Amino acid sequence: MIIHPFLMKIKIYREGWGMINYYLCALFNRMHPMKLSWKPYTLQLKHIFAIANSSRTETPVVLTQIEHEGMIGYGEASLPPYLPETQQSVSHFLEKINLSTFNDPLQLEEIWEYLDGLEEGNMAAKAAVDIALHDLSGKLIGQPWHRLWGLNPEKAPDTTYTIGIDTVEVVKEKTREVASDFNILKVKLGRSEAEDKGMIEAIRSVSSLPISVDANQGWQTVGQALDMIGWLHEKGAVMIEQPMPKHDLENIAQVTAQSQLPIFADESVQGLADVANLKGIFSGINIKLMKCGGMRQAWKMANLAKCLGMKVMIGCMTETSCAISAASQLSPLADFADLDGALLISNDCFSGTKIKRGKICISNQAGIGLEA
Ligand code: MG
């Protein structure tokens, strides 16, 4: 094709200006590198949080910020005591990070590879950086991540609300308190059969809402698991999380094959590398940003699980609205969501994704949708 000399001049001018603009941006970014900062923070729980073998009233977290071009991206590492990371280990990991070699916060893939290569593990610390980078880069583009990912926020599911282990009377009272505000409840089992059944009966005596059951690796044999699942199915349970110990995959596969309810991996799945190995063993996976290293890995896990024909659940720890808003960006992809973490604390220092009558309502603000 012959290009008219005048059009050719415009083309050269535009391409030339594009190149100059690119180099000016790179120079600007080099002169104004991303600045990472962080502080420890302690979440106060509204109620004592009890699971089968422990209880607590606080959760330590580390809040991160990445500053660039006058914008701030926010992130968070949640550090429940049953996991190996602490505020000290997160600080130690964050001190090693040098983001000045990256020109652009949107180079999320390259920055992830750099972070992941610094040291093994430290997944919550990596998530705290990855979430802040997503928030920052979304703000620089001017769009929320659910939109950048092509997801419809109207498709965000209901979140479960966890009824903690307690006496029958307290369980009934707590269930009555929340039953009209939520559409699905979550129960953590894993004590004796009588105690587990007593917990479900207590809820059923005051509410007919569907129940999501987290067995927390508590059942020991295929027969025991299937008996409980059959009974729970009759009682209106809709899914089971981690029925047996995390490495007991052969037995879990047998449970999944015979179960009336979908079986989700939680402790058996940590990151992206685990997903493909769990096809045929579990019906689905519970993705948590603190386990997998943040939003980019979670996005990849959710898409891989869907490609493999597996179901997706998005879960959380006790977290502020920062990490909950980050996880909620993915939630339109999920079959189940357990994003009640910020509702369980009394000192949330962010406002973002809200839970309205049990439904996850993702903010339309850019990045992860936080209002500072
Ligand atoms: Mg679980």
mmCIF file of C-alpha atoms and ligand atoms in Angstrom:
data_model
loop_
_atom_site.group_PDB
_atom_site.id
_atom_site.type_symbol
_atom_site.label_atom_id
_atom_site.label_comp_id
_atom_site.label_asym_id
_atom_site.label_seq_id
_atom_site.Cartn_x
_atom_site.Cartn_y
_atom_site.Cartn_z
ATOM 1 C CA MET A 1 0.000 0.000 0.000
ATOM 2 C CA ILE A 2 1.326 3.474 -0.935
ATOM 3 C CA ILE A 3 1.042 6.013 1.883
ATOM 4 C CA HIS A 4 0.584 9.659 0.924
ATOM 5 C CA PRO A 5 3.677 11.708 2.009
ATOM 6 C CA PHE A 6 1.507 13.939 4.213
ATOM 7 C CA LEU A 7 -0.017 10.920 6.042
ATOM 8 C CA MET A 8 3.481 9.437 6.373
ATOM 9 C CA LYS A 9 4.635 12.655 8.115
ATOM 10 C CA ILE A 10 1.705 12.372 10.589
ATOM 11 C CA LYS A 11 2.519 8.696 11.203
ATOM 12 C CA ILE A 12 6.208 9.447 11.890
ATOM 13 C CA TYR A 13 5.221 12.379 14.102
ATOM 14 C CA ARG A 14 2.732 10.228 16.108
ATOM 15 C CA GLU A 15 5.118 7.296 16.465
ATOM 16 C CA GLY A 16 7.950 9.651 17.359
ATOM 17 C CA TRP A 17 5.847 11.364 19.999
ATOM 18 C CA GLY A 18 4.728 7.963 21.318
ATOM 19 C CA MET A 19 8.358 6.921 21.760
ATOM 20 C CA ILE A 20 9.276 10.220 23.442
ATOM 21 C CA ASN A 21 6.265 9.876 25.736
ATOM 22 C CA TYR A 22 7.278 6.287 26.602
ATOM 23 C CA TYR A 23 10.845 7.293 27.498
ATOM 24 C CA LEU A 24 9.653 10.360 29.461
ATOM 25 C CA CYS A 25 7.323 8.098 31.505
ATOM 26 C CA ALA A 26 10.124 5.584 32.099
ATOM 27 C CA LEU A 27 12.439 8.428 33.181
ATOM 28 C CA PHE A 28 9.725 9.886 35.433
ATOM 29 C CA ASN A 29 9.078 6.489 37.012
ATOM 30 C CA ARG A 30 12.793 5.960 37.585
ATOM 31 C CA MET A 31 12.990 9.379 39.262
ATOM 32 C CA HIS A 32 9.876 8.586 41.335
ATOM 33 C CA PRO A 33 10.219 4.920 42.264
ATOM 34 C CA MET A 34 7.432 3.061 44.052
ATOM 35 C CA LYS A 35 7.767 3.531 47.783
ATOM 36 C CA LEU A 36 6.695 0.641 50.027
ATOM 37 C CA SER A 37 5.863 1.250 53.696
ATOM 38 C CA TRP A 38 4.053 -0.795 56.352
ATOM 39 C CA LYS A 39 2.846 -0.891 59.932
ATOM 40 C CA PRO A 40 1.680 -3.626 62.295
ATOM 41 C CA TYR A 41 -1.964 -3.436 63.431
ATOM 42 C CA THR A 42 -4.047 -5.624 65.741
ATOM 43 C CA LEU A 43 -7.609 -6.530 64.786
ATOM 44 C CA GLN A 44 -10.006 -6.717 67.739
ATOM 45 C CA LEU A 45 -12.613 -9.430 67.274
ATOM 46 C CA LYS A 46 -16.209 -8.607 68.190
ATOM 47 C CA HIS A 47 -16.706 -12.092 69.698
ATOM 48 C CA ILE A 48 -14.312 -14.807 70.870
ATOM 49 C CA PHE A 49 -13.457 -16.781 67.715
ATOM 50 C CA ALA A 50 -13.454 -20.519 68.442
ATOM 51 C CA ILE A 51 -12.608 -23.445 66.183
ATOM 52 C CA ALA A 52 -12.200 -27.109 67.174
ATOM 53 C CA ASN A 53 -8.938 -26.744 69.090
ATOM 54 C CA SER A 54 -8.325 -23.035 69.779
ATOM 55 C CA SER A 55 -9.971 -19.685 70.461
ATOM 56 C CA ARG A 56 -8.827 -16.051 70.299
ATOM 57 C CA THR A 57 -9.961 -12.412 70.594
ATOM 58 C CA GLU A 58 -7.369 -10.714 68.343
ATOM 59 C CA THR A 59 -5.708 -11.200 64.954
ATOM 60 C CA PRO A 60 -2.380 -9.503 64.159
ATOM 61 C CA VAL A 61 -2.061 -7.996 60.667
ATOM 62 C CA VAL A 62 0.440 -5.839 58.773
ATOM 63 C CA LEU A 63 -0.945 -2.970 56.659
ATOM 64 C CA THR A 64 1.090 -1.958 53.597
ATOM 65 C CA GLN A 65 1.131 1.081 51.314
ATOM 66 C CA ILE A 66 2.833 1.596 47.958
ATOM 67 C CA GLU A 67 3.122 5.216 46.857
ATOM 68 C CA HIS A 68 3.742 6.248 43.251
ATOM 69 C CA GLU A 69 2.883 9.303 41.125
ATOM 70 C CA GLY A 70 0.965 10.825 44.031
ATOM 71 C CA MET A 71 -1.285 7.754 44.376
ATOM 72 C CA ILE A 72 -1.337 5.250 47.229
ATOM 73 C CA GLY A 73 -2.188 1.570 46.925
ATOM 74 C CA TYR A 74 -3.207 -0.278 50.097
ATOM 75 C CA GLY A 75 -2.515 -3.887 51.064
ATOM 76 C CA GLU A 76 -2.720 -6.204 54.058
ATOM 77 C CA ALA A 77 -1.223 -9.401 55.480
ATOM 78 C CA SER A 78 -3.501 -11.226 57.941
ATOM 79 C CA LEU A 79 -1.632 -13.461 60.380
ATOM 80 C CA PRO A 80 -3.870 -15.812 62.385
ATOM 81 C CA PRO A 81 -1.818 -17.647 65.034
ATOM 82 C CA TYR A 82 -2.319 -21.138 63.549
ATOM 83 C CA LEU A 83 -0.257 -20.109 60.489
ATOM 84 C CA PRO A 84 3.551 -19.674 60.546
ATOM 85 C CA GLU A 85 3.841 -15.969 59.606
ATOM 86 C CA THR A 86 4.024 -13.217 62.245
ATOM 87 C CA GLN A 87 4.232 -9.411 62.190
ATOM 88 C CA GLN A 88 8.014 -9.800 62.690
ATOM 89 C CA SER A 89 8.436 -12.267 59.809
ATOM 90 C CA VAL A 90 6.362 -10.035 57.499
ATOM 91 C CA SER A 91 8.460 -6.956 58.415
ATOM 92 C CA HIS A 92 11.624 -8.973 57.865
ATOM 93 C CA PHE A 93 10.428 -10.019 54.391
ATOM 94 C CA LEU A 94 9.223 -6.523 53.412
ATOM 95 C CA GLU A 95 12.622 -5.027 54.374
ATOM 96 C CA LYS A 96 14.223 -7.110 51.608
ATOM 97 C CA ILE A 97 12.009 -5.667 48.855
ATOM 98 C CA ASN A 98 13.413 -3.088 46.449
ATOM 99 C CA LEU A 99 10.758 -1.913 43.978
ATOM 100 C CA SER A 100 12.966 0.821 42.496
ATOM 101 C CA THR A 101 14.091 -1.458 39.655
ATOM 102 C CA PHE A 102 10.526 -1.621 38.280
ATOM 103 C CA ASN A 103 9.361 1.207 36.040
ATOM 104 C CA ASP A 104 5.683 0.433 36.151
ATOM 105 C CA PRO A 105 3.378 -0.907 38.918
ATOM 106 C CA LEU A 106 1.395 -2.661 36.176
ATOM 107 C CA GLN A 107 4.286 -5.047 35.551
ATOM 108 C CA LEU A 108 2.466 -7.341 37.968
ATOM 109 C CA GLU A 109 3.796 -10.576 36.499
ATOM 110 C CA GLU A 110 7.437 -9.504 36.653
ATOM 111 C CA ILE A 111 7.073 -8.033 40.140
ATOM 112 C CA TRP A 112 5.383 -11.241 41.372
ATOM 113 C CA GLU A 113 8.271 -13.349 40.032
ATOM 114 C CA TYR A 114 10.727 -11.037 41.817
ATOM 115 C CA LEU A 115 8.753 -11.215 45.118
ATOM 116 C CA ASP A 116 8.280 -14.959 44.945
ATOM 117 C CA GLY A 117 11.981 -15.443 44.218
ATOM 118 C CA LEU A 118 13.127 -13.452 47.271
ATOM 119 C CA GLU A 119 12.337 -16.195 49.779
ATOM 120 C CA GLU A 120 10.115 -19.290 49.948
ATOM 121 C CA GLY A 121 6.792 -19.119 51.796
ATOM 122 C CA ASN A 122 5.866 -15.708 53.295
ATOM 123 C CA MET A 123 2.641 -15.863 51.307
ATOM 124 C CA ALA A 124 0.708 -13.355 53.444
ATOM 125 C CA ALA A 125 3.647 -10.905 53.195
ATOM 126 C CA LYS A 126 3.693 -11.371 49.407
ATOM 127 C CA ALA A 127 -0.099 -10.909 49.324
ATOM 128 C CA ALA A 128 0.268 -7.606 51.226
ATOM 129 C CA VAL A 129 2.542 -6.274 48.460
ATOM 130 C CA ASP A 130 0.522 -7.777 45.606
ATOM 131 C CA ILE A 131 -2.770 -6.327 46.910
ATOM 132 C CA ALA A 132 -1.201 -2.854 47.293
ATOM 133 C CA LEU A 133 0.183 -3.085 43.733
ATOM 134 C CA HIS A 134 -3.235 -4.051 42.359
ATOM 135 C CA ASP A 135 -4.870 -1.184 44.258
ATOM 136 C CA LEU A 136 -2.240 1.272 43.017
ATOM 137 C CA SER A 137 -2.248 0.113 39.391
ATOM 138 C CA GLY A 138 -6.060 0.047 39.255
ATOM 139 C CA LYS A 139 -6.071 3.638 40.543
ATOM 140 C CA LEU A 140 -3.482 4.670 37.923
ATOM 141 C CA ILE A 141 -5.706 3.185 35.194
ATOM 142 C CA GLY A 142 -8.818 4.583 36.869
ATOM 143 C CA GLN A 143 -10.738 1.261 36.989
ATOM 144 C CA PRO A 144 -11.670 -1.331 39.615
ATOM 145 C CA TRP A 145 -10.092 -4.751 39.160
ATOM 146 C CA HIS A 146 -13.363 -6.650 38.701
ATOM 147 C CA ARG A 147 -13.911 -4.447 35.629
ATOM 148 C CA LEU A 148 -10.359 -4.924 34.337
ATOM 149 C CA TRP A 149 -10.915 -8.681 34.700
ATOM 150 C CA GLY A 150 -14.163 -8.461 32.727
ATOM 151 C CA LEU A 151 -16.396 -9.503 35.649
ATOM 152 C CA ASN A 152 -19.937 -8.326 36.369
ATOM 153 C CA PRO A 153 -20.203 -7.119 40.001
ATOM 154 C CA GLU A 154 -23.921 -7.986 39.961
ATOM 155 C CA LYS A 155 -22.843 -11.646 39.773
ATOM 156 C CA ALA A 156 -21.042 -11.451 43.135
ATOM 157 C CA PRO A 157 -22.494 -14.196 45.344
ATOM 158 C CA ASP A 158 -23.866 -14.109 48.878
ATOM 159 C CA THR A 159 -21.235 -14.485 51.557
ATOM 160 C CA THR A 160 -21.528 -17.101 54.247
ATOM 161 C CA TYR A 161 -21.544 -15.868 57.847
ATOM 162 C CA THR A 162 -19.715 -18.058 60.359
ATOM 163 C CA ILE A 163 -21.473 -19.197 63.519
ATOM 164 C CA GLY A 164 -18.592 -19.962 65.922
ATOM 165 C CA ILE A 165 -18.401 -23.041 68.130
ATOM 166 C CA ASP A 166 -20.213 -22.368 71.404
ATOM 167 C CA THR A 167 -22.834 -23.712 73.794
ATOM 168 C CA VAL A 168 -26.223 -24.670 72.321
ATOM 169 C CA GLU A 169 -27.938 -21.628 73.840
ATOM 170 C CA VAL A 170 -25.308 -19.169 72.542
ATOM 171 C CA VAL A 171 -25.365 -20.792 69.068
ATOM 172 C CA LYS A 172 -29.157 -20.389 68.956
ATOM 173 C CA GLU A 173 -28.934 -16.768 70.087
ATOM 174 C CA LYS A 174 -26.195 -15.886 67.567
ATOM 175 C CA THR A 175 -28.114 -17.592 64.752
ATOM 176 C CA ARG A 176 -31.316 -15.705 65.609
ATOM 177 C CA GLU A 177 -29.333 -12.418 65.639
ATOM 178 C CA VAL A 178 -27.933 -12.835 62.106
ATOM 179 C CA ALA A 179 -30.496 -15.043 60.320
ATOM 180 C CA SER A 180 -32.394 -12.138 58.750
ATOM 181 C CA ASP A 181 -29.188 -10.418 57.500
ATOM 182 C CA PHE A 182 -27.630 -13.387 55.663
ATOM 183 C CA ASN A 183 -28.705 -15.992 53.111
ATOM 184 C CA ILE A 184 -26.224 -18.752 53.979
ATOM 185 C CA LEU A 185 -24.481 -19.687 57.240
ATOM 186 C CA LYS A 186 -21.116 -21.366 57.808
ATOM 187 C CA VAL A 187 -20.337 -23.806 60.599
ATOM 188 C CA LYS A 188 -16.938 -25.121 61.608
ATOM 189 C CA LEU A 189 -17.144 -28.732 62.807
ATOM 190 C CA GLY A 190 -14.409 -31.169 63.786
ATOM 191 C CA ARG A 191 -15.212 -31.974 67.422
ATOM 192 C CA SER A 192 -16.993 -35.161 68.566
ATOM 193 C CA GLU A 193 -19.927 -36.388 66.462
ATOM 194 C CA ALA A 194 -22.384 -35.548 69.270
ATOM 195 C CA GLU A 195 -20.999 -31.996 69.603
ATOM 196 C CA ASP A 196 -20.974 -31.459 65.824
ATOM 197 C CA LYS A 197 -24.553 -32.687 65.426
ATOM 198 C CA GLY A 198 -25.639 -30.651 68.463
ATOM 199 C CA MET A 199 -24.274 -27.501 66.787
ATOM 200 C CA ILE A 200 -26.230 -28.161 63.570
ATOM 201 C CA GLU A 201 -29.427 -29.071 65.476
ATOM 202 C CA ALA A 202 -29.117 -25.854 67.499
ATOM 203 C CA ILE A 203 -28.953 -23.783 64.293
ATOM 204 C CA ARG A 204 -31.771 -25.771 62.669
ATOM 205 C CA SER A 205 -34.041 -25.175 65.668
ATOM 206 C CA VAL A 206 -34.049 -21.438 64.879
ATOM 207 C CA SER A 207 -33.201 -21.103 61.151
ATOM 208 C CA SER A 208 -33.749 -22.933 57.866
ATOM 209 C CA LEU A 209 -30.950 -21.086 55.988
ATOM 210 C CA PRO A 210 -28.581 -23.250 53.896
ATOM 211 C CA ILE A 211 -25.419 -24.230 55.792
ATOM 212 C CA SER A 212 -21.880 -24.429 54.465
ATOM 213 C CA VAL A 213 -19.874 -26.887 56.595
ATOM 214 C CA ASP A 214 -16.135 -26.645 57.263
ATOM 215 C CA ALA A 215 -14.984 -29.959 58.736
ATOM 216 C CA ASN A 216 -11.442 -28.537 59.170
ATOM 217 C CA GLN A 217 -9.798 -31.964 58.433
ATOM 218 C CA GLY A 218 -11.778 -33.451 61.336
ATOM 219 C CA TRP A 219 -13.127 -36.760 59.958
ATOM 220 C CA GLN A 220 -10.846 -39.795 60.096
ATOM 221 C CA THR A 221 -12.372 -42.463 57.820
ATOM 222 C CA VAL A 222 -14.290 -42.530 54.537
ATOM 223 C CA GLY A 223 -17.245 -44.162 56.302
ATOM 224 C CA GLN A 224 -17.357 -41.540 59.061
ATOM 225 C CA ALA A 225 -17.149 -38.708 56.529
ATOM 226 C CA LEU A 226 -19.902 -40.178 54.302
ATOM 227 C CA ASP A 227 -22.211 -40.840 57.272
ATOM 228 C CA MET A 228 -21.820 -37.246 58.450
ATOM 229 C CA ILE A 229 -22.231 -35.835 54.930
ATOM 230 C CA GLY A 230 -25.438 -37.873 54.432
ATOM 231 C CA TRP A 231 -26.813 -36.570 57.751
ATOM 232 C CA LEU A 232 -25.729 -32.975 56.961
ATOM 233 C CA HIS A 233 -27.336 -33.196 53.515
ATOM 234 C CA GLU A 234 -30.659 -34.086 55.180
ATOM 235 C CA LYS A 235 -30.188 -31.100 57.495
ATOM 236 C CA GLY A 236 -29.838 -28.666 54.589
ATOM 237 C CA ALA A 237 -26.043 -28.388 54.271
ATOM 238 C CA VAL A 238 -25.000 -27.345 50.756
ATOM 239 C CA MET A 239 -21.235 -27.948 50.665
ATOM 240 C CA ILE A 240 -18.391 -29.469 52.699
ATOM 241 C CA GLU A 241 -14.935 -27.951 53.145
ATOM 242 C CA GLN A 242 -11.871 -30.121 53.881
ATOM 243 C CA PRO A 243 -13.516 -33.281 55.297
ATOM 244 C CA MET A 244 -10.283 -35.145 56.108
ATOM 245 C CA PRO A 245 -6.567 -34.434 56.790
ATOM 246 C CA LYS A 246 -4.956 -32.436 53.984
ATOM 247 C CA HIS A 247 -2.595 -35.180 52.732
ATOM 248 C CA ASP A 248 -5.232 -37.962 52.873
ATOM 249 C CA LEU A 249 -6.051 -37.438 49.199
ATOM 250 C CA GLU A 250 -6.891 -41.047 48.290
ATOM 251 C CA ASN A 251 -9.620 -41.224 50.913
ATOM 252 C CA ILE A 252 -10.877 -37.715 50.122
ATOM 253 C CA ALA A 253 -11.262 -38.761 46.461
ATOM 254 C CA GLN A 254 -13.473 -41.667 47.603
ATOM 255 C CA VAL A 255 -15.561 -39.325 49.756
ATOM 256 C CA THR A 256 -15.981 -36.853 46.871
ATOM 257 C CA ALA A 257 -16.983 -39.640 44.460
ATOM 258 C CA GLN A 258 -19.789 -40.834 46.782
ATOM 259 C CA SER A 259 -20.842 -37.566 48.429
ATOM 260 C CA GLN A 260 -24.247 -35.951 47.828
ATOM 261 C CA LEU A 261 -22.595 -32.559 48.450
ATOM 262 C CA PRO A 262 -19.680 -30.829 46.665
ATOM 263 C CA ILE A 263 -16.374 -31.223 48.534
ATOM 264 C CA PHE A 264 -13.968 -28.251 48.620
ATOM 265 C CA ALA A 265 -10.236 -28.217 49.387
ATOM 266 C CA ASP A 266 -9.000 -25.653 51.902
ATOM 267 C CA GLU A 267 -5.897 -26.905 53.760
ATOM 268 C CA SER A 268 -5.107 -29.241 50.794
ATOM 269 C CA VAL A 269 -4.762 -26.288 48.406
ATOM 270 C CA GLN A 270 -2.293 -23.488 48.969
ATOM 271 C CA GLY A 271 -1.284 -21.996 45.634
ATOM 272 C CA LEU A 272 -1.508 -22.238 41.876
ATOM 273 C CA ALA A 273 0.788 -25.269 41.681
ATOM 274 C CA ASP A 274 -1.655 -27.407 43.729
ATOM 275 C CA VAL A 275 -4.788 -26.861 41.657
ATOM 276 C CA ALA A 276 -4.325 -29.299 38.758
ATOM 277 C CA ASN A 277 -3.301 -32.118 41.136
ATOM 278 C CA LEU A 278 -6.638 -31.849 42.955
ATOM 279 C CA LYS A 279 -8.845 -32.476 39.929
ATOM 280 C CA GLY A 280 -10.791 -35.687 40.560
ATOM 281 C CA ILE A 281 -10.025 -35.479 44.304
ATOM 282 C CA PHE A 282 -12.129 -32.451 45.279
ATOM 283 C CA SER A 283 -15.145 -30.845 43.570
ATOM 284 C CA GLY A 284 -13.667 -27.386 44.089
ATOM 285 C CA ILE A 285 -11.038 -25.231 45.796
ATOM 286 C CA ASN A 286 -11.199 -22.526 48.467
ATOM 287 C CA ILE A 287 -8.918 -19.693 47.305
ATOM 288 C CA LYS A 288 -7.607 -17.306 49.979
ATOM 289 C CA LEU A 289 -5.313 -14.402 49.132
ATOM 290 C CA MET A 290 -3.212 -15.020 52.269
ATOM 291 C CA LYS A 291 -2.500 -18.615 51.246
ATOM 292 C CA CYS A 292 -1.708 -18.073 47.569
ATOM 293 C CA GLY A 293 0.185 -14.744 47.650
ATOM 294 C CA GLY A 294 -2.438 -12.238 46.512
ATOM 295 C CA MET A 295 -4.817 -11.231 43.753
ATOM 296 C CA ARG A 296 -2.771 -12.206 40.706
ATOM 297 C CA GLN A 297 -2.232 -15.781 41.886
ATOM 298 C CA ALA A 298 -5.866 -16.021 43.054
ATOM 299 C CA TRP A 299 -7.076 -14.890 39.613
ATOM 300 C CA LYS A 300 -4.945 -17.541 37.931
ATOM 301 C CA MET A 301 -6.130 -20.241 40.372
ATOM 302 C CA ALA A 302 -9.793 -19.400 39.806
ATOM 303 C CA ASN A 303 -9.406 -19.512 36.034
ATOM 304 C CA LEU A 304 -7.411 -22.742 36.101
ATOM 305 C CA ALA A 305 -9.982 -24.410 38.382
ATOM 306 C CA LYS A 306 -12.781 -23.377 36.018
ATOM 307 C CA CYS A 307 -10.842 -24.686 33.008
ATOM 308 C CA LEU A 308 -10.487 -28.016 34.847
ATOM 309 C CA GLY A 309 -14.234 -28.140 35.504
ATOM 310 C CA MET A 310 -13.811 -27.501 39.242
ATOM 311 C CA LYS A 311 -15.866 -25.199 41.434
ATOM 312 C CA VAL A 312 -14.435 -22.054 43.030
ATOM 313 C CA MET A 313 -14.840 -20.666 46.524
ATOM 314 C CA ILE A 314 -13.267 -17.384 47.696
ATOM 315 C CA GLY A 315 -12.400 -17.363 51.396
ATOM 316 C CA CYS A 316 -10.641 -15.131 53.889
ATOM 317 C CA MET A 317 -9.056 -14.841 57.333
ATOM 318 C CA THR A 318 -10.185 -12.206 59.836
ATOM 319 C CA GLU A 319 -9.125 -9.170 57.823
ATOM 320 C CA THR A 320 -9.939 -5.479 57.410
ATOM 321 C CA SER A 321 -12.033 -4.288 54.472
ATOM 322 C CA CYS A 322 -8.717 -3.881 52.602
ATOM 323 C CA ALA A 323 -8.020 -7.595 52.007
ATOM 324 C CA ILE A 324 -11.774 -8.370 51.857
ATOM 325 C CA SER A 325 -12.284 -5.748 49.111
ATOM 326 C CA ALA A 326 -9.317 -7.218 47.225
ATOM 327 C CA ALA A 327 -10.752 -10.760 47.405
ATOM 328 C CA SER A 328 -14.237 -9.530 46.511
ATOM 329 C CA GLN A 329 -12.979 -8.306 43.112
ATOM 330 C CA LEU A 330 -12.768 -11.992 42.127
ATOM 331 C CA SER A 331 -16.012 -13.046 43.770
ATOM 332 C CA PRO A 332 -18.254 -12.860 40.653
ATOM 333 C CA LEU A 333 -16.318 -15.962 39.525
ATOM 334 C CA ALA A 334 -17.096 -17.915 42.690
ATOM 335 C CA ASP A 335 -19.720 -20.582 43.399
ATOM 336 C CA PHE A 336 -19.367 -19.885 47.130
ATOM 337 C CA ALA A 337 -17.839 -16.968 49.015
ATOM 338 C CA ASP A 338 -16.801 -16.739 52.643
ATOM 339 C CA LEU A 339 -15.904 -13.050 52.925
ATOM 340 C CA ASP A 340 -17.264 -12.171 56.366
ATOM 341 C CA GLY A 341 -13.800 -11.409 57.847
ATOM 342 C CA ALA A 342 -14.263 -7.644 58.205
ATOM 343 C CA LEU A 343 -17.691 -8.101 59.820
ATOM 344 C CA LEU A 344 -16.067 -9.997 62.683
ATOM 345 C CA ILE A 345 -13.808 -7.107 63.813
ATOM 346 C CA SER A 346 -14.574 -3.907 65.730
ATOM 347 C CA ASN A 347 -11.666 -1.743 64.478
ATOM 348 C CA ASP A 348 -11.830 -1.915 60.657
ATOM 349 C CA CYS A 349 -9.734 1.003 59.383
ATOM 350 C CA PHE A 350 -11.003 0.879 55.763
ATOM 351 C CA SER A 351 -14.286 1.154 53.936
ATOM 352 C CA GLY A 352 -14.765 -0.722 50.659
ATOM 353 C CA THR A 353 -16.781 -3.760 49.645
ATOM 354 C CA LYS A 354 -19.930 -3.989 51.758
ATOM 355 C CA ILE A 355 -22.164 -6.902 52.701
ATOM 356 C CA LYS A 356 -25.814 -5.926 52.239
ATOM 357 C CA ARG A 357 -28.444 -8.462 53.337
ATOM 358 C CA GLY A 358 -25.819 -11.148 52.854
ATOM 359 C CA LYS A 359 -24.817 -10.135 49.319
ATOM 360 C CA ILE A 360 -21.300 -8.996 48.455
ATOM 361 C CA CYS A 361 -21.586 -5.441 47.082
ATOM 362 C CA ILE A 362 -18.327 -4.522 45.348
ATOM 363 C CA SER A 363 -17.493 -0.822 45.266
ATOM 364 C CA ASN A 364 -17.065 0.830 41.874
ATOM 365 C CA GLN A 365 -14.052 2.845 43.053
ATOM 366 C CA ALA A 366 -10.798 2.253 41.143
ATOM 367 C CA GLY A 367 -8.224 -0.307 42.308
ATOM 368 C CA ILE A 368 -9.638 -2.606 44.977
ATOM 369 C CA GLY A 369 -12.405 -0.126 45.754
ATOM 370 C CA LEU A 370 -11.284 1.350 49.072
ATOM 371 C CA GLU A 371 -12.309 4.739 50.384
ATOM 372 C CA ALA A 372 -9.513 6.219 52.470
HETATM 373 MG MG MG B 1 -11.542 -23.912 56.065
#
